[in-house]
């Protein structure tokens, strides 16, 4: 145990009276006595033994937490490290030792002045152990029991931290409010301000964060106060709040503290961002600052971040071309996924504002895949990305289908010429003129949209060779054509390696005579022929394919109008898409809705057009909900109220129908129908059909289901209605077959067999022989069942298990078999069915060999009674 009093002398080095004095002090002092000598001894022993060692351990843990903290300079730095259970477990030994040593100081030196401090150390250790309850209880104990105001203040400060880490923000704020009314020492006032700032930070309250930190600045006199870090955080907060002059000053203060290199780098980088730019000289100086950062070899790993910030800077100066170039460099050179994602985000925002939605979509895709999931405002970024995905999909659909419809009118030779022209265009070097720079992809997209769609190239290829998948593929093809298939190694171009590059040794049975001729180059597909074949395969060259293409265009134009109108908030573009849809497809299924939206979009800007659209809507589609909205803008509210009433009547009608009272249910449905046609009406119609079925009105029931399916092809209940219709038709067919059944006899008390039947399939009989005996042994021990397998007709075989004394026992066997079939790995992969049969009926079935007729009998007399 390390609980040892270290005296700075020995009896040999001091006089005998002094030695006797300290010996008396050592052996005569009791922890219960309050004499001066007793207090002096226990203060000395508690301070330099239990408290000292406990404080060392807690301080070690705090430093380890700070060292392990990974700073994300793309966000506001944390004031304190984030506590987590994994780290807490790693520090368990040190924290337990701290609690032990502090507890010894409390136990053996109760009248010393270090008892309160030792309790606070225990509370801090519990905090770092994530033992919230005990930490809070310990610190509250000091607050309520101590007579020392300094100890009380420090305990409350650590209580604030504990409440903050445990997300008890109201309690933390209450403790802060209490302390602010107290007279605090400078040290405790500083600690309170930092804890208040930390509470504001975790709640993302930037105003309170900057206010508290600013108040703490004059008190940051020690290196342990980490003034450089706090100045940097203040700079970040002011920059985010838009106070760039204040941010600049705090970044400058941070640099004056000579912080660690990474903080120094980002302080200089962000200082250049917020530098006051009022003259061209200032702009030049800012750019020189970025250039110096790039040239500094120590910043090699931060080049992507520097280029990104240069892009942000140039955007602020309205230099969009330079900004785009810098963002692309940041993406190209970067190894930091977040910087990469932020650069893509900036490019996506730029192209979105410019309404170049295809480019914006590509960059938003990359941003979402690169940015961390907890990135600021990531939900809005993902939402815009999804909108752009949908939007660009519909744009490409219209372009592709229009191009295909135009091309189908050309002959094959003309199509080939277009493909050859496009291919030749792609082989030309890119223009490098500063006045006009167009990439191959841009040319192809503008002149021949069909080829871009087929190539699936990115809308933004820039001028970088490896940014274009097709350019890389073309280069590889051309290389193989010229040089052949060669190994990737040094000196591949030397003439003496020609023989090695053309082929690899292959052992064959044919012996050839060596010649000096070089083998032909590897066969390469003709890209023009490949493209032509691909294109001809998707051309809408039949009436059916043409109609499919037109339907795709119709749907896409409708969705584009909706996205422009409802999500991108661009009424003019929405109006253009809607009018294009009505012009190209006058009888479109979306006509009523589109006319309503045109009327709505032009209500303020063009009243004549608005009234014309409304008139067409009322004349052509008077029963549509959109026409009713024109006549009564409150229609949806009123219809909503009607739906609520209809749902209540529907629920009652359904309950009455379940109680086998179809007539009463029909009366309730009639009341629901009288409330008018709403979006809930299909539910009422389907329940009406079910009422007909329960009344055994088979033909009317079938007719009602067919009408429902025809009337509501896209309703959510239509698949269910189709299932009911199929079942009704099968039941009718089975009933017709049942009228001509052979002589099968129903006898529940007769001996029964369990039967598996299947189409003649190799290995299935073997699987049955392996599985059934094991199943019988495991589930029916003591029972002896026979297993026979034989053909029932020319195409089907049955396996018979039995015999069972009555129907009840065989049904139990059947149900258990079906329940455990999923675990029968040998058997479950085969297709088969099963049923039960009496001994007498099995003889009849074997004799007449009409399995289907027995299955009808089985369904009627077994399955309907045993669902």
PDB file of C-alpha atoms in Angstrom, residues 1-3 49-58 60-61 91-104 121-122 125 129:
ATOM      1  CA  UNK A   1       0.000   0.000   0.000  1.00  0.00           C
ATOM      2  CA  UNK A   2       1.311   3.449  -0.911  1.00  0.00           C
ATOM      3  CA  UNK A   3      -0.218   5.142   2.149  1.00  0.00           C
ATOM      4  CA  UNK A  49      -0.623  10.543   0.665  1.00  0.00           C
ATOM      5  CA  UNK A  50      -4.226   9.651  -0.188  1.00  0.00           C
ATOM      6  CA  UNK A  51      -5.235  12.898  -1.883  1.00  0.00           C
ATOM      7  CA  UNK A  52      -1.934  13.302  -3.736  1.00  0.00           C
ATOM      8  CA  UNK A  53      -1.956   9.819  -5.269  1.00  0.00           C
ATOM      9  CA  UNK A  54      -5.687   9.967  -6.087  1.00  0.00           C
ATOM     10  CA  UNK A  55      -5.222  13.314  -7.821  1.00  0.00           C
ATOM     11  CA  UNK A  56      -2.303  11.900  -9.806  1.00  0.00           C
ATOM     12  CA  UNK A  57      -4.436   9.029 -11.102  1.00  0.00           C
ATOM     13  CA  UNK A  58      -7.410  11.248 -12.021  1.00  0.00           C
ATOM     14  CA  UNK A  60      -3.503  10.921 -15.677  1.00  0.00           C
ATOM     15  CA  UNK A  61      -6.944   9.816 -16.921  1.00  0.00           C
ATOM     16  CA  UNK A  91      -9.104   3.469 -17.410  1.00  0.00           C
ATOM     17  CA  UNK A  92     -10.869   1.255 -14.860  1.00  0.00           C
ATOM     18  CA  UNK A  93      -7.654   0.335 -13.010  1.00  0.00           C
ATOM     19  CA  UNK A  94      -6.489   3.939 -12.567  1.00  0.00           C
ATOM     20  CA  UNK A  95      -9.919   5.184 -11.538  1.00  0.00           C
ATOM     21  CA  UNK A  96     -10.419   2.426  -8.978  1.00  0.00           C
ATOM     22  CA  UNK A  97      -7.001   3.241  -7.530  1.00  0.00           C
ATOM     23  CA  UNK A  98      -7.939   6.931  -7.315  1.00  0.00           C
ATOM     24  CA  UNK A  99     -11.176   6.102  -5.485  1.00  0.00           C
ATOM     25  CA  UNK A 100      -9.285   3.809  -3.121  1.00  0.00           C
ATOM     26  CA  UNK A 101      -6.607   6.361  -2.234  1.00  0.00           C
ATOM     27  CA  UNK A 102      -9.090   9.222  -1.820  1.00  0.00           C
ATOM     28  CA  UNK A 103     -11.258   6.978   0.382  1.00  0.00           C
ATOM     29  CA  UNK A 104      -8.243   6.236   2.628  1.00  0.00           C
ATOM     30  CA  UNK A 121     -11.852  13.455  -6.453  1.00  0.00           C
ATOM     31  CA  UNK A 122     -14.104  10.432  -5.854  1.00  0.00           C
ATOM     32  CA  UNK A 125     -13.415   9.438 -10.801  1.00  0.00           C
ATOM     33  CA  UNK A 129     -16.222   5.779 -15.000  1.00  0.00           C
TER      34      UNK A 129
END
